[in-house]
Coordinates of C-alpha atoms and ligand atoms in Angstrom, one line a residue:
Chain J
X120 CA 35.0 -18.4 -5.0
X121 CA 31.6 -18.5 -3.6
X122 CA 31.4 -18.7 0.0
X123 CA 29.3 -21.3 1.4
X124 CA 27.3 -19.0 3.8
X125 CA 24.7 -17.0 2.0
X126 CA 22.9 -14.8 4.8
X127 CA 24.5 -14.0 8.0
X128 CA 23.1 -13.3 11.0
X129 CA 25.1 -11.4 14.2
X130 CA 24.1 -10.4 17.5
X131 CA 20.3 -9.4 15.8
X132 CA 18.5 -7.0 18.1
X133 CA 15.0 -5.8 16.9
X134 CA 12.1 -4.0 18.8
X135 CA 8.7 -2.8 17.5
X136 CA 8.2 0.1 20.0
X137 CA 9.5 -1.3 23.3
X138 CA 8.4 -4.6 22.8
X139 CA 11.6 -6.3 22.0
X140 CA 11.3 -9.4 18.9
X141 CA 14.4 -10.3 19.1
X142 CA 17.5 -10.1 21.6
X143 CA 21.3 -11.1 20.0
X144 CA 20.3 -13.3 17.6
X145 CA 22.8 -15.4 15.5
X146 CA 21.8 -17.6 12.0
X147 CA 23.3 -18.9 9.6
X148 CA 21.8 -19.9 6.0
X149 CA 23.9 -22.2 3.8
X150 CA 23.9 -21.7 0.1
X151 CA 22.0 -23.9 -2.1
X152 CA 20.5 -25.5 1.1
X153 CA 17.1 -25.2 2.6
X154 CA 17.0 -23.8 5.8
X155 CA 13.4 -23.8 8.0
X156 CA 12.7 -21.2 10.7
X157 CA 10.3 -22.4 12.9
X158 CA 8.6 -21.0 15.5
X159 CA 5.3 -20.3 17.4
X160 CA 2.6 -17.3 15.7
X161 CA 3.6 -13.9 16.1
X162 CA 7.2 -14.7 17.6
X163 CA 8.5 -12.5 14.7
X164 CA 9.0 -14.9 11.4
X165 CA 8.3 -12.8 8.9
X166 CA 9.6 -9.3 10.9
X167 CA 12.9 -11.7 10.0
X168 CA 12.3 -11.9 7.0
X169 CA 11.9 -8.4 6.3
X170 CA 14.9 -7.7 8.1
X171 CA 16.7 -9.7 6.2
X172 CA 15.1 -8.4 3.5
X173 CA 16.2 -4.4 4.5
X174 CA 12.5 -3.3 5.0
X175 CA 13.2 -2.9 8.5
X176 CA 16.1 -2.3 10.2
X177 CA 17.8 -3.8 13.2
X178 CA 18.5 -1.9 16.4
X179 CA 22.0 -3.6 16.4
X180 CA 23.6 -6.4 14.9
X181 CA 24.5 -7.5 11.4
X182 CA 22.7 -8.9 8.7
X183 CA 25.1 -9.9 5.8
X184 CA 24.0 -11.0 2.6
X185 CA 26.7 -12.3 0.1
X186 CA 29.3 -10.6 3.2
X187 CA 27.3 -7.3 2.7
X188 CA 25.8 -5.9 5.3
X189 CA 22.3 -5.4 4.6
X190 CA 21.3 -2.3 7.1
X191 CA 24.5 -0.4 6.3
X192 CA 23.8 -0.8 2.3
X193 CA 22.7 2.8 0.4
X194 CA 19.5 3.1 -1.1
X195 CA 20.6 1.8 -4.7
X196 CA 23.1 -0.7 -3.2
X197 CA 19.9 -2.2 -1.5
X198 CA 18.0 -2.1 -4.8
X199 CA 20.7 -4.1 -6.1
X200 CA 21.1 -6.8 -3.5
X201 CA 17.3 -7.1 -3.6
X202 CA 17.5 -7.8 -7.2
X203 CA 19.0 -11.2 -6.2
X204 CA 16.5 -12.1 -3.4
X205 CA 12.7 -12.8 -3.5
X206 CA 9.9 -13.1 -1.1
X207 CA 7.1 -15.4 -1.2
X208 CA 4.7 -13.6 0.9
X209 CA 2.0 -15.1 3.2
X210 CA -0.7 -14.0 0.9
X211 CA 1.3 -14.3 -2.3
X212 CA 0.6 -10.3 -3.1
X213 CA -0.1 -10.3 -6.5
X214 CA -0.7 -8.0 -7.9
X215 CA -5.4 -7.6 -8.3
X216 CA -5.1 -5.4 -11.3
X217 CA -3.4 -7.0 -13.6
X218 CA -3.7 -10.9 -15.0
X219 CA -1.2 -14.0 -13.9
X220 CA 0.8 -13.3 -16.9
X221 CA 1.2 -9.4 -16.2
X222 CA 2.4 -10.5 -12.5
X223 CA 5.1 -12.4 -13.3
X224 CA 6.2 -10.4 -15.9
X225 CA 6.5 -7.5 -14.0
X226 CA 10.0 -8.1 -12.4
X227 CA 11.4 -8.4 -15.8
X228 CA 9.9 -5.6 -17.4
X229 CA 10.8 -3.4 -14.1
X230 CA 14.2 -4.8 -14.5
X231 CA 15.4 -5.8 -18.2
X232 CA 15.2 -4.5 -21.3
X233 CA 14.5 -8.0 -23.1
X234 CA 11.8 -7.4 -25.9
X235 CA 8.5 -8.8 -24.7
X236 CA 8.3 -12.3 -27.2
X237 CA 11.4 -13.0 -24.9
X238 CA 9.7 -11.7 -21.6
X239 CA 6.8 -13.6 -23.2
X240 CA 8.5 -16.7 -23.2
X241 CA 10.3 -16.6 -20.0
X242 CA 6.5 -16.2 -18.6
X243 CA 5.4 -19.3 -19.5
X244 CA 8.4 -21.2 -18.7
X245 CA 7.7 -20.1 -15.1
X246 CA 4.4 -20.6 -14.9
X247 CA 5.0 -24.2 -16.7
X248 CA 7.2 -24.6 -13.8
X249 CA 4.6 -24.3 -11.4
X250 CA 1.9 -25.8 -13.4
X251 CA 0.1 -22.4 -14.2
X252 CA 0.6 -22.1 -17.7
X253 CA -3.2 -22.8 -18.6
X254 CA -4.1 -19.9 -15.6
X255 CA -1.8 -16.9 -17.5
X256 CA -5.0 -15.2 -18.3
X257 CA -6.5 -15.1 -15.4
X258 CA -6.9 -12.5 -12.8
X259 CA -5.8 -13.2 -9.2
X260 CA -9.1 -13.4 -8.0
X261 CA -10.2 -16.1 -10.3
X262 CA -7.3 -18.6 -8.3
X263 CA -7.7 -20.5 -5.6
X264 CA -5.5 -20.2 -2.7
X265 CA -3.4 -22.5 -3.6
X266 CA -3.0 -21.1 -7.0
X267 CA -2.3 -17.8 -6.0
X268 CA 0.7 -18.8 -3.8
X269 CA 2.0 -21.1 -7.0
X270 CA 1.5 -17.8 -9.4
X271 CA 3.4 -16.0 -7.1
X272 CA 6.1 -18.2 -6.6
X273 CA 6.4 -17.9 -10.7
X274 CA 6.5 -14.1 -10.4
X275 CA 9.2 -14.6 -7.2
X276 CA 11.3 -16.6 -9.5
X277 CA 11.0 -14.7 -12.4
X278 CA 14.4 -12.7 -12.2
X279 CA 16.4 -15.9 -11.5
X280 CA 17.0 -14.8 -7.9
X281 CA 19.7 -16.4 -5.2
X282 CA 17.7 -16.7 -2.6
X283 CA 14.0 -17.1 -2.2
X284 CA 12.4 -16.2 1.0
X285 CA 9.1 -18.4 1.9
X286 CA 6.6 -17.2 4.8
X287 CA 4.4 -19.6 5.9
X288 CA 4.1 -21.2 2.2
X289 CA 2.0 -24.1 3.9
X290 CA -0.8 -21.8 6.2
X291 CA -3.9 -22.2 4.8
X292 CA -3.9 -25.0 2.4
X293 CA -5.2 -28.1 1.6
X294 CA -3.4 -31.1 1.8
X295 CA -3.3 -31.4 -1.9
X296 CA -1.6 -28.2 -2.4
X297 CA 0.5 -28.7 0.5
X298 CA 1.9 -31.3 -1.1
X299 CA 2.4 -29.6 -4.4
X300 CA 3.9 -26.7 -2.7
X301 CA 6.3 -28.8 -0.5
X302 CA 7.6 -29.7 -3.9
X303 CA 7.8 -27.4 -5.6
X304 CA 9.8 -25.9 -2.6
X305 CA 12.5 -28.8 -3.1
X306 CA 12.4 -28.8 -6.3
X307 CA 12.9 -25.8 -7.3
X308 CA 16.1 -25.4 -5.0
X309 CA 17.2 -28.0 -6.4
X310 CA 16.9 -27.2 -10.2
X311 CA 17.5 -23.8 -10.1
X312 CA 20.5 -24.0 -7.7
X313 CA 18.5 -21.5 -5.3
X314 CA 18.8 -20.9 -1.5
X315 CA 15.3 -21.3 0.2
X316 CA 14.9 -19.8 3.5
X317 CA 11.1 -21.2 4.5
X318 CA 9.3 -19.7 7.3
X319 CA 6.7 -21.8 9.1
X320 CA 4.9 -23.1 12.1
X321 CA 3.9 -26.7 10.4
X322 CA 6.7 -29.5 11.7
X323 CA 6.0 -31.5 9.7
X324 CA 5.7 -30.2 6.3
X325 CA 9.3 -28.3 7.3
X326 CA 10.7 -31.3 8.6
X327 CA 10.6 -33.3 5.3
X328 CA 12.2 -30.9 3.4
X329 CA 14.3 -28.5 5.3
X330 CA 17.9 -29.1 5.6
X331 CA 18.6 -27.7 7.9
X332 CA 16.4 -26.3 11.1
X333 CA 16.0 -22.9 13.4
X334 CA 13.3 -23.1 16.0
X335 CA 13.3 -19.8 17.5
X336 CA 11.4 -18.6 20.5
X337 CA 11.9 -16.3 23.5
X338 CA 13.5 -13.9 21.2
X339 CA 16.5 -16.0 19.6
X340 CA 17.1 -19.3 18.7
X341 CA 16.0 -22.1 20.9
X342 CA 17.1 -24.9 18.8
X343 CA 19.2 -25.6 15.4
X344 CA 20.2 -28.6 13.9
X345 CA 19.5 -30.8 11.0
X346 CA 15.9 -32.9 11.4
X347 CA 17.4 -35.4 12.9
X348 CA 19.8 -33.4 15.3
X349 CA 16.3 -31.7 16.3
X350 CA 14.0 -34.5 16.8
X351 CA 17.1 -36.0 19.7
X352 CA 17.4 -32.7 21.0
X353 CA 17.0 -32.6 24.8
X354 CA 15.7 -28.8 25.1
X355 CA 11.8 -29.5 26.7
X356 CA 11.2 -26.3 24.7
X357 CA 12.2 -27.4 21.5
X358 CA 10.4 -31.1 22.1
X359 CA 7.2 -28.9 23.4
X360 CA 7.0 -27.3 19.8
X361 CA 7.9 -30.2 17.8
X362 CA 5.1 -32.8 19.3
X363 CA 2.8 -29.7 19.2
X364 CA 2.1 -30.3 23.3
X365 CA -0.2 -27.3 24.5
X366 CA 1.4 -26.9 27.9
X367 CA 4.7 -27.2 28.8
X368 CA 7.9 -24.2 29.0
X369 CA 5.6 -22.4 27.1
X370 CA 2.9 -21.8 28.7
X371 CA -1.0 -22.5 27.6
X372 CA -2.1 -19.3 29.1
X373 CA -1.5 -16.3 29.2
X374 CA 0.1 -14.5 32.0
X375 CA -2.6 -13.8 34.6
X376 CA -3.3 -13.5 38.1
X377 CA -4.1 -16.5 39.8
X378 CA -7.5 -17.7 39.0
X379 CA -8.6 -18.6 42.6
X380 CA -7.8 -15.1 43.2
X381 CA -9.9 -13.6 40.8
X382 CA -12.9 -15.9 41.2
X383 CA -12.4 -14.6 44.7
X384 CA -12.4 -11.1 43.9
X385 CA -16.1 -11.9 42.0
X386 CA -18.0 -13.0 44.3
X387 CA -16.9 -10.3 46.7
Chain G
X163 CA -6.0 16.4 36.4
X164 CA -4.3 19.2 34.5
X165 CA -1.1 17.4 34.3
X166 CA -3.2 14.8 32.3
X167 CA -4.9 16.9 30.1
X168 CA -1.8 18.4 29.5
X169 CA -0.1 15.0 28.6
X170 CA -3.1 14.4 26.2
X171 CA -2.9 17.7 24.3
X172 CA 0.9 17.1 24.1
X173 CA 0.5 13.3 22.8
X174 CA -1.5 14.4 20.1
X175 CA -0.3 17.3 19.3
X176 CA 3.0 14.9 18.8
X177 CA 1.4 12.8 16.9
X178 CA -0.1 15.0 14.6
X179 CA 3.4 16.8 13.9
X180 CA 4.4 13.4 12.9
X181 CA 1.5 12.4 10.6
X182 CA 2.5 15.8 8.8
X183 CA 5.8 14.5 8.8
X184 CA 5.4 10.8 7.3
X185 CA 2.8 12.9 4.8
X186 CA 5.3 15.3 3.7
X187 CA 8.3 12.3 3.4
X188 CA 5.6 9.9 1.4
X189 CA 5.3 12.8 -1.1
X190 CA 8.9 13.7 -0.9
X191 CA 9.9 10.2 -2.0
X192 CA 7.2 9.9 -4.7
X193 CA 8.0 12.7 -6.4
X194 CA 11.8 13.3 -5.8
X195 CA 14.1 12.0 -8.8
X196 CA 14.1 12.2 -12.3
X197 CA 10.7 10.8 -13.8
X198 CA 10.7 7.9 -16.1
X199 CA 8.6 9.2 -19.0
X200 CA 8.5 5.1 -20.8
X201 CA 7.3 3.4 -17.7
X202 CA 5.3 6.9 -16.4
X203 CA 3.2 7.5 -19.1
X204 CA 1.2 4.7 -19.4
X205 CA 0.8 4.7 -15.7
X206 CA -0.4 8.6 -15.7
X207 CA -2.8 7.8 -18.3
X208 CA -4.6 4.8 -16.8
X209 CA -4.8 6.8 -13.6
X210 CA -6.2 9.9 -15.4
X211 CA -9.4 7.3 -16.7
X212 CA -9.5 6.1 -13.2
X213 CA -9.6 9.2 -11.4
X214 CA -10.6 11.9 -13.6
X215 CA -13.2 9.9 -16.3
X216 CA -14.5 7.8 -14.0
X217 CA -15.6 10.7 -12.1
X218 CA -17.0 12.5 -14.7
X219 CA -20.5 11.6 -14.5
X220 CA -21.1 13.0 -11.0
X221 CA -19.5 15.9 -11.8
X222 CA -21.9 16.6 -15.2
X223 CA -24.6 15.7 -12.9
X224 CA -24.1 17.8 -9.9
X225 CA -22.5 21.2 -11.9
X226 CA -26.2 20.7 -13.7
X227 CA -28.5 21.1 -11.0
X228 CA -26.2 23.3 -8.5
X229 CA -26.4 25.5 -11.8
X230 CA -30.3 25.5 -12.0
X231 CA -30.9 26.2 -8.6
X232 CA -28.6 28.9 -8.8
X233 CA -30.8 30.2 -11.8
X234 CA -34.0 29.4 -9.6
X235 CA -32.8 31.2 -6.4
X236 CA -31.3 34.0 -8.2
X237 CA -34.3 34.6 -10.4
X238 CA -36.4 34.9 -7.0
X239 CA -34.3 37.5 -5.8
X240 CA -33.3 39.4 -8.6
X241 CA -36.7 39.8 -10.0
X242 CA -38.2 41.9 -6.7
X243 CA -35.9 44.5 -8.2
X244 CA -36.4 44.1 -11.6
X245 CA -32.4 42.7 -12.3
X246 CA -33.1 39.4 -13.9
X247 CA -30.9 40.7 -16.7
X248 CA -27.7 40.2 -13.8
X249 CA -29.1 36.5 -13.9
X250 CA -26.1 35.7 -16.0
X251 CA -23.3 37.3 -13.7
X252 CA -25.2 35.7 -10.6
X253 CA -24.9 32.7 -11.8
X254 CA -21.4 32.3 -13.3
X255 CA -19.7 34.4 -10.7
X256 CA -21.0 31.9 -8.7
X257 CA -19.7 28.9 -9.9
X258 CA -16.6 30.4 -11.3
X259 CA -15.6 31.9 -8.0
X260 CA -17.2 29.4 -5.3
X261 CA -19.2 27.0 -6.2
X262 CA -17.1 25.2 -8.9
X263 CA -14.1 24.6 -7.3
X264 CA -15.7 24.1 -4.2
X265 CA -18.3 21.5 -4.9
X266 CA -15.7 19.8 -7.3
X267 CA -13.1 19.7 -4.7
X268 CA -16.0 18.1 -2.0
X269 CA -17.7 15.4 -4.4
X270 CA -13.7 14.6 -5.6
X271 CA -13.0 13.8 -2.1
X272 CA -15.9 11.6 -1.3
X273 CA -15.7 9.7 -5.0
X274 CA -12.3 9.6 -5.9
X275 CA -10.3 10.3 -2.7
X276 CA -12.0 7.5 -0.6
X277 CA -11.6 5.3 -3.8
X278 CA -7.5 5.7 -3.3
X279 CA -7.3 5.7 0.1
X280 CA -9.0 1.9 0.5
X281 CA -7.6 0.7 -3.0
X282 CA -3.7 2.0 -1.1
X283 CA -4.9 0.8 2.1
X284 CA -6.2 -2.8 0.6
X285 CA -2.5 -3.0 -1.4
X286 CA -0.8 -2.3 1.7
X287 CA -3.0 -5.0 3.8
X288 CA -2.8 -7.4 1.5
X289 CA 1.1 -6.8 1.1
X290 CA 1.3 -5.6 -2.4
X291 CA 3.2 -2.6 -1.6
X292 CA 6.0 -4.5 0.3
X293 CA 6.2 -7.4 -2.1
X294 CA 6.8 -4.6 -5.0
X295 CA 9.2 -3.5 -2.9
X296 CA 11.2 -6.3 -2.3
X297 CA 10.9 -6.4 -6.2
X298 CA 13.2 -3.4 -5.9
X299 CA 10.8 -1.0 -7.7
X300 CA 9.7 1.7 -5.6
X301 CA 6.3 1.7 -4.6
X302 CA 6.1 5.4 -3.7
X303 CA 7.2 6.4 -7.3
X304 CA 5.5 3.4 -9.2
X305 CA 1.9 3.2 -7.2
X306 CA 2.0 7.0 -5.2
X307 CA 3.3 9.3 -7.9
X308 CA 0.9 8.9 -10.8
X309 CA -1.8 8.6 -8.4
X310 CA -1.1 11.9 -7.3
X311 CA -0.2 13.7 -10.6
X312 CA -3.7 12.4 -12.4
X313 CA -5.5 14.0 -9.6
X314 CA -3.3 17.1 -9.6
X315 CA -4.1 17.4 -13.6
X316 CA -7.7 16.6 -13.3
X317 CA -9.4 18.1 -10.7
X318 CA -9.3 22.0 -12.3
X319 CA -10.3 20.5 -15.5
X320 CA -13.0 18.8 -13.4
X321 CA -13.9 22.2 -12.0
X322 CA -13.9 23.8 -15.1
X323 CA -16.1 21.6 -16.8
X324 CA -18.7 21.7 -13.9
X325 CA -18.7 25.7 -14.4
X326 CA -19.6 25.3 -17.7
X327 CA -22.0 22.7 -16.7
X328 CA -23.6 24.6 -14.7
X329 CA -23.9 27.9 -16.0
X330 CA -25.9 25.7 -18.9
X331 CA -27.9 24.8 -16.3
X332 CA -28.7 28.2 -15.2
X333 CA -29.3 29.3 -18.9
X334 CA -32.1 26.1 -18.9
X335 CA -33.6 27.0 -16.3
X336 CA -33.2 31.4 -16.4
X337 CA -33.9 31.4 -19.7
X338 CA -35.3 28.6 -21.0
X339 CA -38.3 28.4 -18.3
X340 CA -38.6 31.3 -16.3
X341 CA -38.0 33.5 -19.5
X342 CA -34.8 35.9 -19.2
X343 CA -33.9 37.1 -22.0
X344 CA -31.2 35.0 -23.8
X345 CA -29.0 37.9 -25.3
X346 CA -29.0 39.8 -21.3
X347 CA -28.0 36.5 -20.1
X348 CA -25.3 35.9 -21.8
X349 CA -24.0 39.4 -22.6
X350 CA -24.3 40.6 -18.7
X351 CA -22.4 37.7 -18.1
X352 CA -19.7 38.5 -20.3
X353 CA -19.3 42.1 -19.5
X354 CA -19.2 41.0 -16.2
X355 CA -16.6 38.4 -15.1
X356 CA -13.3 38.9 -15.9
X357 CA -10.3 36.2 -17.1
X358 CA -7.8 37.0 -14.6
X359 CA -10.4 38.2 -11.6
X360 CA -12.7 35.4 -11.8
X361 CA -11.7 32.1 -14.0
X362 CA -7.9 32.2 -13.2
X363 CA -8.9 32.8 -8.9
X364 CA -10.9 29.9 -9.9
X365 CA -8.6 27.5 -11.4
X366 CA -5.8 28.6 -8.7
X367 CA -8.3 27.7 -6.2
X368 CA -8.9 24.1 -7.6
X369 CA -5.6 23.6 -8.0
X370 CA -5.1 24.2 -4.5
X371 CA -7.7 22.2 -3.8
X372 CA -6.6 19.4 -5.7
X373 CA -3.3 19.3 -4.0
X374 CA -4.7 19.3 -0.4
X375 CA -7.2 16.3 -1.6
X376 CA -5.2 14.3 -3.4
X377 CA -2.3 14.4 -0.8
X378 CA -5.0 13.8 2.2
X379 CA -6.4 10.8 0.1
X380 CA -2.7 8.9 -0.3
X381 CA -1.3 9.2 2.8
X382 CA -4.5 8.2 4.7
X383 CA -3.9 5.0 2.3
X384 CA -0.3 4.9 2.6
X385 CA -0.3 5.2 6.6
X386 CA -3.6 2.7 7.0
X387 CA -3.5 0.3 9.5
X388 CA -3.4 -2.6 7.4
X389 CA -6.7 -4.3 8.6
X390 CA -10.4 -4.3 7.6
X391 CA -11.1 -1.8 10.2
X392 CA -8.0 0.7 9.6
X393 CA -8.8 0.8 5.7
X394 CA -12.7 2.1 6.5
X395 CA -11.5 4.4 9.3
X396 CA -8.5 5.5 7.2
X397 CA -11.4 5.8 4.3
X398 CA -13.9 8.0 6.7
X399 CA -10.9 9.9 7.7
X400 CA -10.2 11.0 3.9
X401 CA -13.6 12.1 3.2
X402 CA -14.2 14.2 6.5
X403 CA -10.3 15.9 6.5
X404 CA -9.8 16.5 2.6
X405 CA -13.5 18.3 3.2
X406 CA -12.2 20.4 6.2
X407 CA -9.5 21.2 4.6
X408 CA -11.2 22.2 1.1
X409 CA -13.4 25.0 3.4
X410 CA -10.9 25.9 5.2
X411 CA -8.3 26.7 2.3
X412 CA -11.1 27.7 0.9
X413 CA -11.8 30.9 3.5
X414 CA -8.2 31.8 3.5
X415 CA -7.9 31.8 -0.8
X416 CA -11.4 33.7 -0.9
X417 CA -9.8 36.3 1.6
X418 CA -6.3 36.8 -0.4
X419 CA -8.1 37.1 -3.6
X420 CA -11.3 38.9 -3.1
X421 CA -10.8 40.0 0.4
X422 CA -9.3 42.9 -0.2
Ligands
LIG203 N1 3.8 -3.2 11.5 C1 3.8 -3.6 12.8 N2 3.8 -2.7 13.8 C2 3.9 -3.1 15.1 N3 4.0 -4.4 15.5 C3 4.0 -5.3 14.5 C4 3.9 -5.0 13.1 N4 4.0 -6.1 12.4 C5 4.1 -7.1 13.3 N5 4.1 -6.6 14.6 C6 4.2 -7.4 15.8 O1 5.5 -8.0 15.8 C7 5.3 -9.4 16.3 C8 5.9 -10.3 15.3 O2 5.2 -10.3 14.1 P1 5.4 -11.3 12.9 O3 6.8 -11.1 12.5 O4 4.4 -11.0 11.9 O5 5.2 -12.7 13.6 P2 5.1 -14.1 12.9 O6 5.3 -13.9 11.4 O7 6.1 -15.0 13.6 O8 3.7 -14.6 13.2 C9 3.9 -9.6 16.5 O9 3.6 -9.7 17.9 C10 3.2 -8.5 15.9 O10 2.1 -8.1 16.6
LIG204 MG1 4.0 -14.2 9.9

């Protein structure tokens, strides 16, 4: 039987240097749900993500994937688990030398032995998927933004994967391929049977799909619930982020002496 | 005041102990395991054109004219004491033992080297390394390894074909316009340099060189910091280290081999 909780998070500690991201941090992400982690720039999203991902590893804590803990896996155990996970990266990393096609075909010819007219065909259905099929021959430079985020999202889904990891799918794009991609998003969890974990600081492109919600700040989670558990939740933080409000528990500036003071110290 | 000099030695003395380390690891994990000869080939071969062909023409170019104004210089000299028959042995002892490797190893550096430090650097800010790595294929061994066997495989032949390059050029311009005899040139020139003695010292000497280089060049790409500004620094860096490094070795091979 397939338990329901596909990545578990436990008491997560994680510092770059002495600068501590995160301090006992607990998550949960349901399978075949999608589950949004917000949060304010540079709070640590996509350190997460690589965490969870075994790129980086945790100072304590445990990460379990499928009930396997990610840190503690060997080299080719974490080859294997990563096999089953994918990563839509910020700038969708493909690939600049070789052509939409090549990209997405990569993963499988890494991976599988299937004779190209199959890998050939497999290609297109994914690219079909996210409307690229007419693109396959061009070169990553020729897309657009948008484009190159749907191209990768072909090559992340290539390999069939379990669970796809989004970070900030939605920064940087126009409202029409927002929309697309907010789709494509839902849709694609919901076809394929996939787990999407998006990462994101637009409300409310993550509020109309996600399932369910993390808001994290102050290193661990300020806020969970479903949308609607989140928009009546009573934490000022969690309202602050939500209506976007510049000042607030967070604060608008940064931490500084007192400005009187300094003026003062000027004109002395 | 001593105290913090002291510190400041100590920090980056640290700190280049650990660059040496994360260069020597980077290596270690590209070339450790057993190589896949299906996927590898292709990948070796690509990167041979990119860093070997694609830096022919520089090399043709410069083993030409280092190689006439060998002949030019020599000729000056040589001719006070009536030698310009040794115009031949100048010239290719020269190149064979110096200048070759030498040069080759310097203009390598600045044209390919900086070429796969920002083209690493502009993968790994751009996320293309850790994307292939969450695709479970090693980027070390799939984007580090041929990369660094092409240039290991290319730069003596590089070397070897500016030699012969050049000692043309010293034959166009000895013989050809300042009128040495063609027979002295070339038969001096062969009773004088010797297989092991000269073209082997040579060829050791670019491999040598090829190694410091090409390692230099990768992990100053591989270790960037992943931003516009760390890939040209990390870019500069290649260029003025690998071309330290190339004299330096240089002194301390020249001294084992001919020193004695
Ligand atoms: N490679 C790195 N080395 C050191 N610090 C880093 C590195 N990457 C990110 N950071 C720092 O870690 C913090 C979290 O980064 P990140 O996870 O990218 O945030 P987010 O994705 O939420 O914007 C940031 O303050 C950033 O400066
Ligand atoms: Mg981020």
């Amino acid at each position: 039987m397939l338990s329901e909780i596909l990545i578990d998070i436990q008491g997560l500690s994680f510092s770059r240097g002495d600068r501590p991201i995160y301090r006992a941090m607990n998550m949960q992400v349901q399978r075949g749900k999608v589950t949004a982690i917000m949060g304010p720039s540079g709070i640590g999203k996509t350190t997460l993500l690589k965490l969870i991902g075994g790129q980086l590893k945790p100072d304590s804590g445990k990460i379990l994937f499928e009930g396997r803990d990610i840190p503690r896996l060997s080299r080719s155990e974490l080859y294997q688990a990563r096999k089953k996970m994918s990563m839509l990266f910020q700038s969708g990393a493909l690939f600049t030398e070789m052509t939409v096609f090549d990209n997405v075909a990569f993963p499988l010819r890494e991976h599988t032995k299937l004779p190209e007219s199959l890998i050939r065909r497999i290609v297109l259905m994914k690219l079909e998927a996210v409307g690229l099929r007419g693109a396959r021959d061009l070169m990553p430079a020729e897309l657009s933004g948008g484009m190159a985020r749907r191209a990768a999202l072909a090559r992340a889904i290539a390999l069939d994967p379990e669970l796809i990891m989004y970070d900030e799918p939605f920064a940087g794009q126009d409202p029409i391929s927002m929309g697309v991609i907010v789709r494509l998003i839902r849709e694609l969890n919901n076809a394929l049977g996939l787990t999407s974990v998006v990462v994101s600081h637009d409300v409310t492109e993550v509020m109309s799909i996600a399932d369910y919600v993390y808001v994290v700040a102050d290193k661990t989670v300020i806020g969970e619930g479903t949308p609607e558990q989140l928009r009546n939740d009573p934490s000022p933080l969690v309202q602050q982020f939500l209506r976007g409000e510049a000042d607030g528990p967070v604060p608008f500036h940064f931490k500084a002496a007192a400005y009187q003071d300094e003026l003062m110290e000027l004109t002395r | 005041m001593i105290a913090d000099r002291l510190q400041r030695i100590g920090h980056s003395t640290i700190s280049t102990v650990a660059g040496f380390g994360r260069a020597g690891l980077m290596l270690f994990g590209a070339l450790l395991g057993k190589p896949d000869f299906r996927k590898g080939f292709p990948l070796l071969v690509k990167q041979l054109y990119v860093i070997g062909v694609l830096s022919l023409l520089i090399i043709l170019v410069s083993g030409l004219f280092i190689g006439m104004v060998l002949a030019l210089q020599g000729y000056n000299v040589l001719v006070k004491f009536g030698a310009e028959g040794m115009l031949g042995p100048l010239v290719s002892l020269s190149l064979l033992r110096e200048l070759g490797p030498v040069v080759t190893a310097l203009l390598f550096a600045g044209r390919a080297g900086s070429a796969l430090t920002a083209e690493i650097g502009l993968m790994k800010a751009t996320e293309q390394l850790s994307s292939m790595e969450m695709m479970a294929v090693d980027p070390l061994r799939r984007i580090i390894a041929p990369r660094f066997w092409a240039g290991v495989i290319c730069m003596p032949l590089l070397a070897l074909i500016f030699n012969a390059v050049g000692i043309l050029g010293g034959h166009l311009v000895g013989v050809e316009w300042l009128g040495v005899d063609a027979g002295s040139y070339w038969s001096a020139m062969q009773a004088n340099v010797d297989l092991y003695q000269d073209v082997m010292n040579g060829v050791i000497k670019s491999l040598v060189f090829a190694l410091v280089v090409i390692w230099i060049a990768l992990h100053k790409g591989y270790d960037a910091v992943p931003t516009s500004e760390g890939i040209s620094r990390a870019t500069t860096e290649t260029v003025v280290t690998a071309s330290l490094a190339v004299l330096g070795f240089d002194f301390i091979l020249t001294a084992v081999m001919f020193g004695g």
